PDB file of C-alpha atoms in Angstrom:
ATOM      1  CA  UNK A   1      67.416  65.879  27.698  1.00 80.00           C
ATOM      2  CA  UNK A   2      71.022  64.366  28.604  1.00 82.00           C
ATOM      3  CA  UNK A   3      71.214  61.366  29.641  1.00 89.00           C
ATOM      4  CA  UNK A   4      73.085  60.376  32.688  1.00 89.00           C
ATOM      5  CA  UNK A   5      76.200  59.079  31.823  1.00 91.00           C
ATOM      6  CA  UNK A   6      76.184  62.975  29.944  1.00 91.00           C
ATOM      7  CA  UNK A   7      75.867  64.183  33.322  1.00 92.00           C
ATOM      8  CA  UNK A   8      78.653  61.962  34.774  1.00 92.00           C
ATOM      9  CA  UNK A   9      80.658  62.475  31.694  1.00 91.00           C
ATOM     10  CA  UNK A  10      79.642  66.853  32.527  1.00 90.00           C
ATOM     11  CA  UNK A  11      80.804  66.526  36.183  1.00 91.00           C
ATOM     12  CA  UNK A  12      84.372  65.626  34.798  1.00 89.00           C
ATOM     13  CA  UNK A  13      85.074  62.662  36.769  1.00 89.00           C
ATOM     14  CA  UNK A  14      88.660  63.036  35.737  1.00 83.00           C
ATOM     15  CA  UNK A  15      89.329  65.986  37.633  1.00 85.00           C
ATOM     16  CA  UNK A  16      88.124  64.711  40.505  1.00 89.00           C
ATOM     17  CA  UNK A  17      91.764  63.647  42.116  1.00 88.00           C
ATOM     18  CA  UNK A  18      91.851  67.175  42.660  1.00 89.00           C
ATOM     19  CA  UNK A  19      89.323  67.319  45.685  1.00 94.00           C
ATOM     20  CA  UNK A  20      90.282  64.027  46.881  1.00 95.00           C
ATOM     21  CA  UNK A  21      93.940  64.134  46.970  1.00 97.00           C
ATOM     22  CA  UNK A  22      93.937  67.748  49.172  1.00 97.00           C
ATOM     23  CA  UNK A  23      91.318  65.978  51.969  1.00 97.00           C
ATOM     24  CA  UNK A  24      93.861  62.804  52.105  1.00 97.00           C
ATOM     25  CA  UNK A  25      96.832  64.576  52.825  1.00 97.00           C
ATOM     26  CA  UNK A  26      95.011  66.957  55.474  1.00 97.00           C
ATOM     27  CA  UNK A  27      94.000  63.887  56.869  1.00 97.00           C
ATOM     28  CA  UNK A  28      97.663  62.675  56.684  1.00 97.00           C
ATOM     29  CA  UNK A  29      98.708  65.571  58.632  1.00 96.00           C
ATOM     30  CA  UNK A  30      96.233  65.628  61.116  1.00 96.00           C
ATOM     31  CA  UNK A  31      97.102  62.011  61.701  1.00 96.00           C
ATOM     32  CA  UNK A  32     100.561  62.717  61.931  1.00 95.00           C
ATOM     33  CA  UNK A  33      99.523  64.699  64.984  1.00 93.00           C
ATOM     34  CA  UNK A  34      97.977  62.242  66.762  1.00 88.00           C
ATOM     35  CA  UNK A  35      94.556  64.069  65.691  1.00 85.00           C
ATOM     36  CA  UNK A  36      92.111  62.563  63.021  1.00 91.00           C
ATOM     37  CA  UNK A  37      88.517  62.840  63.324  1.00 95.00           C
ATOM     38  CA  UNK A  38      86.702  60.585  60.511  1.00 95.00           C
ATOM     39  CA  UNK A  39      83.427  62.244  60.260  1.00 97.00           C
ATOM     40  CA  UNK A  40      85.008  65.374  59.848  1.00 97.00           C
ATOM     41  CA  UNK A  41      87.487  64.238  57.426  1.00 97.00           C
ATOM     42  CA  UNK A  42      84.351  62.932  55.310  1.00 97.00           C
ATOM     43  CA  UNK A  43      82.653  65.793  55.616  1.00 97.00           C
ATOM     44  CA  UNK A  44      85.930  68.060  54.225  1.00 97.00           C
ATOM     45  CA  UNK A  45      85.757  65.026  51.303  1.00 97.00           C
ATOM     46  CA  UNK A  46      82.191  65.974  50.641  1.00 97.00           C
ATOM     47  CA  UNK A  47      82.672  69.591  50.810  1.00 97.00           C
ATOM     48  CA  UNK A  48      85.873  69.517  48.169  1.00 96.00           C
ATOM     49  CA  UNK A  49      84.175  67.047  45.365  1.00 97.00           C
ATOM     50  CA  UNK A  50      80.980  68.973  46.086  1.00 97.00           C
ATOM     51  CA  UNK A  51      83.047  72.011  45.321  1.00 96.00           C
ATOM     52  CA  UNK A  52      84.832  70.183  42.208  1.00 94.00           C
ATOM     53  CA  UNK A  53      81.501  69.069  40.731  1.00 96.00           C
ATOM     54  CA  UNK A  54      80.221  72.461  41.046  1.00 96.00           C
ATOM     55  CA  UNK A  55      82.541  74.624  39.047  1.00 94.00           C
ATOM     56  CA  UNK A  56      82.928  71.832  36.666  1.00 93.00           C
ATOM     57  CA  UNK A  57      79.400  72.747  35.861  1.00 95.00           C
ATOM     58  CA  UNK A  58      79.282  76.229  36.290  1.00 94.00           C
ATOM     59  CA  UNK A  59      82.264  76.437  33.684  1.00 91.00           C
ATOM     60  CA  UNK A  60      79.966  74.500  31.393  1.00 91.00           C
ATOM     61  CA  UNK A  61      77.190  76.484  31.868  1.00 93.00           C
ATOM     62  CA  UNK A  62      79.049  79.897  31.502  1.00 90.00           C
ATOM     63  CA  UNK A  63      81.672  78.703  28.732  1.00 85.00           C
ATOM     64  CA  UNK A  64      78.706  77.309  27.022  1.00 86.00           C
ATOM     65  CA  UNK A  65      76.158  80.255  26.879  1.00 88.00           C
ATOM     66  CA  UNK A  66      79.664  82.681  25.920  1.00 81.00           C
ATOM     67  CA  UNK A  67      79.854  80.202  22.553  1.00 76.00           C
ATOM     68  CA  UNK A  68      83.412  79.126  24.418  1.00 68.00           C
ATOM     69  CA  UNK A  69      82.866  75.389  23.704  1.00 60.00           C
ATOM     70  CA  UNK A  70      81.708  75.738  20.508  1.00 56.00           C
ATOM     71  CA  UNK A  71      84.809  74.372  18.961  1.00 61.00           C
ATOM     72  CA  UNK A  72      85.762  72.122  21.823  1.00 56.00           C
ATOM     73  CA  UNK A  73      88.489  69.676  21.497  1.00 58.00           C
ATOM     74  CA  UNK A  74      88.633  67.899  24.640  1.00 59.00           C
ATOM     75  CA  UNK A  75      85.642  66.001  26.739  1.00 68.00           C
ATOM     76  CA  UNK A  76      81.900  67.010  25.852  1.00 72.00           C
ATOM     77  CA  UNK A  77      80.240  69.532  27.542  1.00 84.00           C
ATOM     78  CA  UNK A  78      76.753  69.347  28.063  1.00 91.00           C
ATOM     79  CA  UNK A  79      75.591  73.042  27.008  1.00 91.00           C
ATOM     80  CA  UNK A  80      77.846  73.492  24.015  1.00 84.00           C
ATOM     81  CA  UNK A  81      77.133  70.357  22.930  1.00 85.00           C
ATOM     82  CA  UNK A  82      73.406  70.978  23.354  1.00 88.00           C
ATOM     83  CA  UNK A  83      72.777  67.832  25.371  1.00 89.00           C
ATOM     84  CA  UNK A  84      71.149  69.966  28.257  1.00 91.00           C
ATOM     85  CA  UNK A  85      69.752  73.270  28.593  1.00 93.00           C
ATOM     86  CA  UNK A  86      71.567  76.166  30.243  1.00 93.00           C
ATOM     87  CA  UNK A  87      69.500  76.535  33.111  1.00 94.00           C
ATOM     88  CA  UNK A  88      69.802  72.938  33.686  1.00 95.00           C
ATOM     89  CA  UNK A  89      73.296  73.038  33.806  1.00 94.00           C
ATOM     90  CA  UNK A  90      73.034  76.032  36.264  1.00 95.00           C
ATOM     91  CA  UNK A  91      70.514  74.698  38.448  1.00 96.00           C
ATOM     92  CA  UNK A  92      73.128  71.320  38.517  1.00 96.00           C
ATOM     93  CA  UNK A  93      76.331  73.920  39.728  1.00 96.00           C
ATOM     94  CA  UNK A  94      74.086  75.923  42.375  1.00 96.00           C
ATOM     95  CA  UNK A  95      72.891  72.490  43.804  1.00 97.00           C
ATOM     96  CA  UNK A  96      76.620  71.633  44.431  1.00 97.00           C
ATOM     97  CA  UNK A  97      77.366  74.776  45.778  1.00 97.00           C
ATOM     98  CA  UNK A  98      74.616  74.299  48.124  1.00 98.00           C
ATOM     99  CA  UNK A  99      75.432  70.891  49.424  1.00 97.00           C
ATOM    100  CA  UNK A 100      79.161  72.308  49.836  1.00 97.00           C
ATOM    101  CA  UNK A 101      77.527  75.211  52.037  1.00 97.00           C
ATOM    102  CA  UNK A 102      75.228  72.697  53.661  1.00 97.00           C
ATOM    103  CA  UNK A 103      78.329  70.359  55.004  1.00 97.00           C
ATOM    104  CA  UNK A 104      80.676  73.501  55.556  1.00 96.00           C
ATOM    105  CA  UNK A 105      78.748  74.745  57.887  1.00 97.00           C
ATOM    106  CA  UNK A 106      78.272  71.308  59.969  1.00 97.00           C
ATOM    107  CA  UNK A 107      82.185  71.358  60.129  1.00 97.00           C
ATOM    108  CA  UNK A 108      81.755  75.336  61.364  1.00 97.00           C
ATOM    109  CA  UNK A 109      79.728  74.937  64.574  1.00 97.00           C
ATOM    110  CA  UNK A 110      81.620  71.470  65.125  1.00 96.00           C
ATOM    111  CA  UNK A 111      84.450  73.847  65.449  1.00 95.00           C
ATOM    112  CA  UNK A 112      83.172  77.004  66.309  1.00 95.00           C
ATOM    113  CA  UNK A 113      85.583  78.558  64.114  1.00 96.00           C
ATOM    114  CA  UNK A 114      83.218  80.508  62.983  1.00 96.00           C
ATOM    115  CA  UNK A 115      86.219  82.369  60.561  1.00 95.00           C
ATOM    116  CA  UNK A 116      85.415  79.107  58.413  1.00 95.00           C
ATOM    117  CA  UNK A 117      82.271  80.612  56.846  1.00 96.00           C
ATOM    118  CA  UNK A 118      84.443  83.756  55.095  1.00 96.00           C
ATOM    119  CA  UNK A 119      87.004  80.914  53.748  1.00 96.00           C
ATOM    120  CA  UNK A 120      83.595  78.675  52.766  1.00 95.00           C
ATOM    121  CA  UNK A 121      82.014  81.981  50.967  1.00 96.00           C
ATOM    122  CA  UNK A 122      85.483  82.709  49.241  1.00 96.00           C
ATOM    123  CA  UNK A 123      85.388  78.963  48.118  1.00 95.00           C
ATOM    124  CA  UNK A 124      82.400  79.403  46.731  1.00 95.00           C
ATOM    125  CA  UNK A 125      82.534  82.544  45.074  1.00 96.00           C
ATOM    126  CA  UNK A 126      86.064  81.840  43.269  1.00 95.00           C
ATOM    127  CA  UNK A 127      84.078  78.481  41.832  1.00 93.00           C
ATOM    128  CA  UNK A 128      81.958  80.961  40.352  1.00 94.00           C
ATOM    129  CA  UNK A 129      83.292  83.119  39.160  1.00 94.00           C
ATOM    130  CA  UNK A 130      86.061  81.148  37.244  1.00 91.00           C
ATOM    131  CA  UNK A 131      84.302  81.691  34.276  1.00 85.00           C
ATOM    132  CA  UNK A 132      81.197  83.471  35.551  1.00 89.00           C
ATOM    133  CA  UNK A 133      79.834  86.981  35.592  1.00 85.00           C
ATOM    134  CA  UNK A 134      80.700  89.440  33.974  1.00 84.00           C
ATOM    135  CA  UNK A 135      84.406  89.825  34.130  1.00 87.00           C
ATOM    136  CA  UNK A 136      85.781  85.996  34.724  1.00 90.00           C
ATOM    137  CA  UNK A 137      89.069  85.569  36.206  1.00 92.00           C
ATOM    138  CA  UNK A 138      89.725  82.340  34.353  1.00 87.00           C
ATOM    139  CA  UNK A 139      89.381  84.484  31.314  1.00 86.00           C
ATOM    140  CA  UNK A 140      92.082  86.673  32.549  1.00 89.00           C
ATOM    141  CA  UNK A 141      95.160  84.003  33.367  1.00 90.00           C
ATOM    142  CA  UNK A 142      94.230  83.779  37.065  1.00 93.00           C
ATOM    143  CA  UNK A 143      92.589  80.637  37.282  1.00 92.00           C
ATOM    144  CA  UNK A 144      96.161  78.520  38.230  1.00 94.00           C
ATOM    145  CA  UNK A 145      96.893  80.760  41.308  1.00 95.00           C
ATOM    146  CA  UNK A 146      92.977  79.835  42.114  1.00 94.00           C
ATOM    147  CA  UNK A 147      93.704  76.503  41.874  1.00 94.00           C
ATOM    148  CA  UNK A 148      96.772  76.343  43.516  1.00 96.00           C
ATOM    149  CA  UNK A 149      95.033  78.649  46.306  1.00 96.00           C
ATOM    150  CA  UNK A 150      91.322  76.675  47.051  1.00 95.00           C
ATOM    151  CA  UNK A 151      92.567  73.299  45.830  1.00 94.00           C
ATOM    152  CA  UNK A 152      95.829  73.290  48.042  1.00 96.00           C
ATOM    153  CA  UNK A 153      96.610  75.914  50.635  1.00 96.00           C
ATOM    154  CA  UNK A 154      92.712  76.174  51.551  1.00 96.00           C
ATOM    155  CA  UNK A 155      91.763  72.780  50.960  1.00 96.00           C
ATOM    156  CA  UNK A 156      94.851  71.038  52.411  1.00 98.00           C
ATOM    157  CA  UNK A 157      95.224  73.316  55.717  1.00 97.00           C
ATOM    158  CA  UNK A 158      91.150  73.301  56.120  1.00 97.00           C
ATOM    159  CA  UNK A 159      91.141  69.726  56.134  1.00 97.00           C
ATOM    160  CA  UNK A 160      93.898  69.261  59.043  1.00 97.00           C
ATOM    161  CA  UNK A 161      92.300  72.279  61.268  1.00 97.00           C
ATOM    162  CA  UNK A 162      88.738  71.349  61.526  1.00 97.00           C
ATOM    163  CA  UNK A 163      90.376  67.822  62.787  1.00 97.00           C
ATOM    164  CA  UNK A 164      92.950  69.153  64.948  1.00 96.00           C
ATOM    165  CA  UNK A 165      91.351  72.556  65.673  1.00 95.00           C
ATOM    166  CA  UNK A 166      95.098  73.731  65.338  1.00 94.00           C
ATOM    167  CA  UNK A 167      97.655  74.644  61.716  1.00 94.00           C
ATOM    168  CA  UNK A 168     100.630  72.477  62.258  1.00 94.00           C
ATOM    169  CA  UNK A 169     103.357  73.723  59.550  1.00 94.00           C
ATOM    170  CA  UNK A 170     103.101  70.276  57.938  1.00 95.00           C
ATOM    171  CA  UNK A 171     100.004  71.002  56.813  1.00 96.00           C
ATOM    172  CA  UNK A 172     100.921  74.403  54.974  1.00 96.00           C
ATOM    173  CA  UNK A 173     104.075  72.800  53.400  1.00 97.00           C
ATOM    174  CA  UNK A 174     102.349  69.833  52.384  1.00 97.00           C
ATOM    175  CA  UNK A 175      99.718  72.181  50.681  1.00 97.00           C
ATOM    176  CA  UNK A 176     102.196  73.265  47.945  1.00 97.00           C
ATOM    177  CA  UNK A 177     102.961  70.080  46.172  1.00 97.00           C
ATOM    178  CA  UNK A 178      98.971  69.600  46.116  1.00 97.00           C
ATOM    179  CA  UNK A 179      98.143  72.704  44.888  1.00 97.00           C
ATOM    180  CA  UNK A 180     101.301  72.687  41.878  1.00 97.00           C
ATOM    181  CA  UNK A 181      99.601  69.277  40.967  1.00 96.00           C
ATOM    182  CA  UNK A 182      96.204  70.689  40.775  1.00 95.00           C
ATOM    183  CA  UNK A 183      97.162  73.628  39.084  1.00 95.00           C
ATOM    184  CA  UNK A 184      98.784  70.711  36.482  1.00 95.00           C
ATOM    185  CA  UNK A 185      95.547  69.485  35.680  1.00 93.00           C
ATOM    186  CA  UNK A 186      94.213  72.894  34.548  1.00 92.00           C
ATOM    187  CA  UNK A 187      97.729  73.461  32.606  1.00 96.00           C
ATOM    188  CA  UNK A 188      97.157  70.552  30.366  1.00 94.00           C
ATOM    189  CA  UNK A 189      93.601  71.297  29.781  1.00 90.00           C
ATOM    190  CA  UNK A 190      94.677  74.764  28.914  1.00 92.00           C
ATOM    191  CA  UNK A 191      97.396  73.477  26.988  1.00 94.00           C
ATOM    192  CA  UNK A 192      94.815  71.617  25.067  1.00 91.00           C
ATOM    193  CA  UNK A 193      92.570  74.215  24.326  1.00 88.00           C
ATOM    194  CA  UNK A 194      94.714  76.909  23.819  1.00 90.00           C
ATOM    195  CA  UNK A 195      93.995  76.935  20.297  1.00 87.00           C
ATOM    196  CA  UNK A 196      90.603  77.505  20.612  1.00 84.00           C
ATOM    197  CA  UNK A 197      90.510  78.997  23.628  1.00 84.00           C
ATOM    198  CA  UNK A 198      92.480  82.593  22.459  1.00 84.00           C
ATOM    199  CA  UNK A 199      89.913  83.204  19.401  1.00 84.00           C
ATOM    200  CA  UNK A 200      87.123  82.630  21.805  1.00 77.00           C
ATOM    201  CA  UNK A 201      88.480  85.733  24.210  1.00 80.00           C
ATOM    202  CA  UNK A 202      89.350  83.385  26.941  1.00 82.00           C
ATOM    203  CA  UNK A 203      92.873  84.231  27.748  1.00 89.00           C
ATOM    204  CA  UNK A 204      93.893  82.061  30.132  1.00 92.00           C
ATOM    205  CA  UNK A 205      97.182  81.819  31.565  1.00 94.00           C
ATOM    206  CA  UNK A 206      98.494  79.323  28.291  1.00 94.00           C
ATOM    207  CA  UNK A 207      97.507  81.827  25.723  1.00 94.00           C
ATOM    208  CA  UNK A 208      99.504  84.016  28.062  1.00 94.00           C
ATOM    209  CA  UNK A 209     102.490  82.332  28.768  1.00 95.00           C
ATOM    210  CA  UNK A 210     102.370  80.582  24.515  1.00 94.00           C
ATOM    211  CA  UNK A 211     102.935  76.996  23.900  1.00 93.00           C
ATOM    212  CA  UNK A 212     106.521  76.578  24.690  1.00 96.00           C
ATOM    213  CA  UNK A 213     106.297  78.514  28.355  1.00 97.00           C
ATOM    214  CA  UNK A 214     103.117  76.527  29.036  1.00 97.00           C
ATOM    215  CA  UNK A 215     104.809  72.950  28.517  1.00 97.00           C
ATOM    216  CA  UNK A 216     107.668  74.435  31.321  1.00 97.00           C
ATOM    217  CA  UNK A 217     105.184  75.251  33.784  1.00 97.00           C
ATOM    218  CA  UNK A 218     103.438  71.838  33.372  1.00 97.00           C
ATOM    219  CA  UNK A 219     107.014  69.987  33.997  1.00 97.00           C
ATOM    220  CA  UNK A 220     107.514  72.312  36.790  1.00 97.00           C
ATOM    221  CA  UNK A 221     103.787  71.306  38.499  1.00 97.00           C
ATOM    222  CA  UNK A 222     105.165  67.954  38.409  1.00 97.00           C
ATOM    223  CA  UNK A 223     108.238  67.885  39.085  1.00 97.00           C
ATOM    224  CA  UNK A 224     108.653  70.371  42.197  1.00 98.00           C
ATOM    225  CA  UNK A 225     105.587  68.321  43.959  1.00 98.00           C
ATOM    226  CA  UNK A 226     108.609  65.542  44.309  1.00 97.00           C
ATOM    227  CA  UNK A 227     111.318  68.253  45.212  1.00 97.00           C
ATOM    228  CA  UNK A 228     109.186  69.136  48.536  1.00 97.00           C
ATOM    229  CA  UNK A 229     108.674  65.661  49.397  1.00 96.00           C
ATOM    230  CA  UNK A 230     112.263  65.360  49.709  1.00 96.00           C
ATOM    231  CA  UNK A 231     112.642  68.027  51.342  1.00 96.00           C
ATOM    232  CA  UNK A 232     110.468  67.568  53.911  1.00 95.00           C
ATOM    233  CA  UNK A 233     112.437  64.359  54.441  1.00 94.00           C
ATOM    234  CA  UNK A 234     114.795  65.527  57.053  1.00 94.00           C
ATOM    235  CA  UNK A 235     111.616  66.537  59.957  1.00 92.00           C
ATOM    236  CA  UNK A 236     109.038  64.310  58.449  1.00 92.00           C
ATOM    237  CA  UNK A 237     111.211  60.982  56.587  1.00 93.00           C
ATOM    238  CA  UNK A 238     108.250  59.433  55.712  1.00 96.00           C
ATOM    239  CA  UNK A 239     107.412  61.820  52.974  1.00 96.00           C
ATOM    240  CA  UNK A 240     110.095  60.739  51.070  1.00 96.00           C
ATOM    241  CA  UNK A 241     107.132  57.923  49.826  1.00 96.00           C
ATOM    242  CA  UNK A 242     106.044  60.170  47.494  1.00 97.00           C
ATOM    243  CA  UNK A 243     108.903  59.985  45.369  1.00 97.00           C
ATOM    244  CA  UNK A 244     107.936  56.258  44.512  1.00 97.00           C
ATOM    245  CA  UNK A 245     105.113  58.018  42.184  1.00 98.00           C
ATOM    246  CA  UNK A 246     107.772  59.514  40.529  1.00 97.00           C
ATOM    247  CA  UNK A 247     107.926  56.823  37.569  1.00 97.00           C
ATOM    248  CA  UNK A 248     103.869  58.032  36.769  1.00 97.00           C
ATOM    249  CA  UNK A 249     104.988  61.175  36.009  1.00 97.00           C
ATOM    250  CA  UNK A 250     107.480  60.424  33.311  1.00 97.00           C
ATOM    251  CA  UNK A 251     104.728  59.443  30.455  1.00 96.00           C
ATOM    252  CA  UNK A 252     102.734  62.775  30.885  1.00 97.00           C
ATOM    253  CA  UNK A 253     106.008  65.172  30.905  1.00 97.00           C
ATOM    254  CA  UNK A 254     107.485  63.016  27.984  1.00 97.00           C
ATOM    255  CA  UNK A 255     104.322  63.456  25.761  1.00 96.00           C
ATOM    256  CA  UNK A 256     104.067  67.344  26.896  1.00 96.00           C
ATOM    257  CA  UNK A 257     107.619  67.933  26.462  1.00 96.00           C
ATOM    258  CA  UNK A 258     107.672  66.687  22.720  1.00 95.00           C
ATOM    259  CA  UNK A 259     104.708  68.472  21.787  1.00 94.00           C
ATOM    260  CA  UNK A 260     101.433  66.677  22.269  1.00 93.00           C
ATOM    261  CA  UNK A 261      98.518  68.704  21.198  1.00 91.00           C
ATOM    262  CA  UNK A 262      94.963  68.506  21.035  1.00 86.00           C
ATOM    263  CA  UNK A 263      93.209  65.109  21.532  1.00 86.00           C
ATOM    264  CA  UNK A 264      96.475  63.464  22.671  1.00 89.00           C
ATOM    265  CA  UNK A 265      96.442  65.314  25.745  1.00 91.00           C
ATOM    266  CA  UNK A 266      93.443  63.974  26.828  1.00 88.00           C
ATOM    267  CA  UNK A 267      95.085  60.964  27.604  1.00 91.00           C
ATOM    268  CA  UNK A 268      97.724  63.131  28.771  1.00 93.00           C
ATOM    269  CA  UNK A 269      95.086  64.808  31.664  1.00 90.00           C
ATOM    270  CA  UNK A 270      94.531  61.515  32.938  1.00 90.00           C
ATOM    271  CA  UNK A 271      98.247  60.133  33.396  1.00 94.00           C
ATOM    272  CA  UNK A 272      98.320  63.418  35.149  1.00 94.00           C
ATOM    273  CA  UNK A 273      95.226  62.505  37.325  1.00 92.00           C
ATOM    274  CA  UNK A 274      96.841  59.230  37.713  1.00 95.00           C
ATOM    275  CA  UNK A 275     100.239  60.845  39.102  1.00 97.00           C
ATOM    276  CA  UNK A 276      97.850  62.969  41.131  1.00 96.00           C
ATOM    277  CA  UNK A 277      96.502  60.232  43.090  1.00 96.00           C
ATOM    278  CA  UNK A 278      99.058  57.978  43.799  1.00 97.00           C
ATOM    279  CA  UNK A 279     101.540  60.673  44.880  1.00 98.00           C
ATOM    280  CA  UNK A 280      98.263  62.031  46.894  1.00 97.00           C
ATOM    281  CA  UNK A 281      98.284  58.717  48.678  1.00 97.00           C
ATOM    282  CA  UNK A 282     101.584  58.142  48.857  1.00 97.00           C
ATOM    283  CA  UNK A 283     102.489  61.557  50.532  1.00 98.00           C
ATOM    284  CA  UNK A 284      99.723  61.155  52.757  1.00 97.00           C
ATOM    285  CA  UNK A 285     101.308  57.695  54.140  1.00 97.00           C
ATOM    286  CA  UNK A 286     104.099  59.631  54.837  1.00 96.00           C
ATOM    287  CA  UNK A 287     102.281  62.440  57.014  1.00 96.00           C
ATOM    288  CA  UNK A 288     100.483  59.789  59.039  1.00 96.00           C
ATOM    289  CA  UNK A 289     103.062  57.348  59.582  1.00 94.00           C
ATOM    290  CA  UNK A 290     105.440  60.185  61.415  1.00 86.00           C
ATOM    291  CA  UNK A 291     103.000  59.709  63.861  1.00 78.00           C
ATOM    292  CA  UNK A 292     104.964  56.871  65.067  1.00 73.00           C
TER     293      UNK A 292
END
């Protein structure tokens, strides 16, 4: 039976800047417009680490029972490393994707967009089937675009509408430089396991793209994120915060750029994570302070 510190470890609490920095800038935005509602901002938080949690262990559970894992290089998993039982592990994802449903729909009849519930089902479903069923997307070097579509266009704009109840075009621009940095974390993790992960049938878009190509699309996931912020700068001068993160960012391209593989990019995912979050809050000052 796993322990739980396994479980913790299983949820991936690394990845989790990914949920959390998409609800803060929405937030941002909506503030920016003179239009934040707490409760429902909490309840979008909920909804995206629910979300996060979930297909962190639904990708256990179906990497693990595919034999995926066996050979794992980066953070334990808790089916291939046997430290829970499959069904477990399931049981653990559909719970998640439960709660997520549970506090969706709250934020549904709050805003009787009732629309929501096809973007909530399409959340759900793309969590699943990552690297479930029988033909997994992540298998087949879509999960970036995914990522780049639930954890920043979706996530980003959802926040800021079911606050305002309106899209202001901040939101939508300020949904790419979240999404490229989400899709970052996945490149790196890929990057990792790309080794391992093109024996195992899992062609994801590293073994794609090779080593070389992957490193350039990891620079590019952190280095455009800056680009917009500046570019916003001329409506929205505020945003130009976010280039203060800038200096986090220089460690985790350096180490990618001259070739880090396997365990060192570990520590690699969480300078990213680290980037992640601070540009997260710094860009989200920004939004919320052209409010003024």
């Amino acid at each position: 039976m796993a322990t739980p510190s396994q479980w913790i470890a299983g949820a991936r609490p690394r990845t989790l800047p990914a949920a959390v920095v998409p609800v803060a800038v929405g937030t941002g935005a909506a503030i920016g417009h003179g239009g934040a509602v707490w409760w429902r901002a909490l309840l979008a938080l909920f909804v995206a680490l629910a979300l996060q949690v979930g297909v962190n262990y639904a990708n256990d559970y179906s990497d693990g029972v595919r034999g995926t894992d066996d050979e794992r290089v980066g953070p334990m998993r808790l089916v291939g490393s046997k430290a829970a039982a499959p069904h477990e592990v399931l049981a653990a994802a559909f719970g998640c994707f439960l709660a997520a449903a549970v506090a969706g729909l709250v934020l549904v009849v709050a805003t009787g967009a009732w629309w929501l519930l096809l973007i909530g089902a399409a959340s759900i479903a793309a969590a699943w089937f990552y690297t479930g069923g029988s033909r997994p997307y992540g298998y087949r070097a879509l999960g970036e675009i995914s990522v780049f579509v639930f954890f920043g266009l979706v996530a980003v704009a959802g926040t800021t509408f079911v606050q305002l109840e309106s899209l202001p075009w901040t939101a939508l621009v300020a949904s790419v430089p979240v999404g490229l940095l989400a899709c970052a974390m996945l490149v790196v993790n890929n990057l990792r396991d790309i080794v391992t992960d093109g024996p195992a049938g899992k062609r994801t878009m590293a073994v794609v793209l090779g080593d070389s190509r992957t490193r350039t699309l990891y620079t590019l996931c952190l280095v455009l994120p800056l680009a917009v912020a500046l570019a916003m700068a001329p409506w929205q001068p505020f945003t130009a915060l976010a280039v203060l993160a800038a200096p986090l960012a220089l460690a985790p391209v350096k180490a990618v750029r001259e070739g880090a593989t396997g365990p060192a990019l570990i520590a690699t995912l969480q300078q990213t994570g680290r980037f992640q979050l601070v540009y997260g809050l710094l860009f989200t000052v920004g939004l919320a302070l052209n409010a003024l």
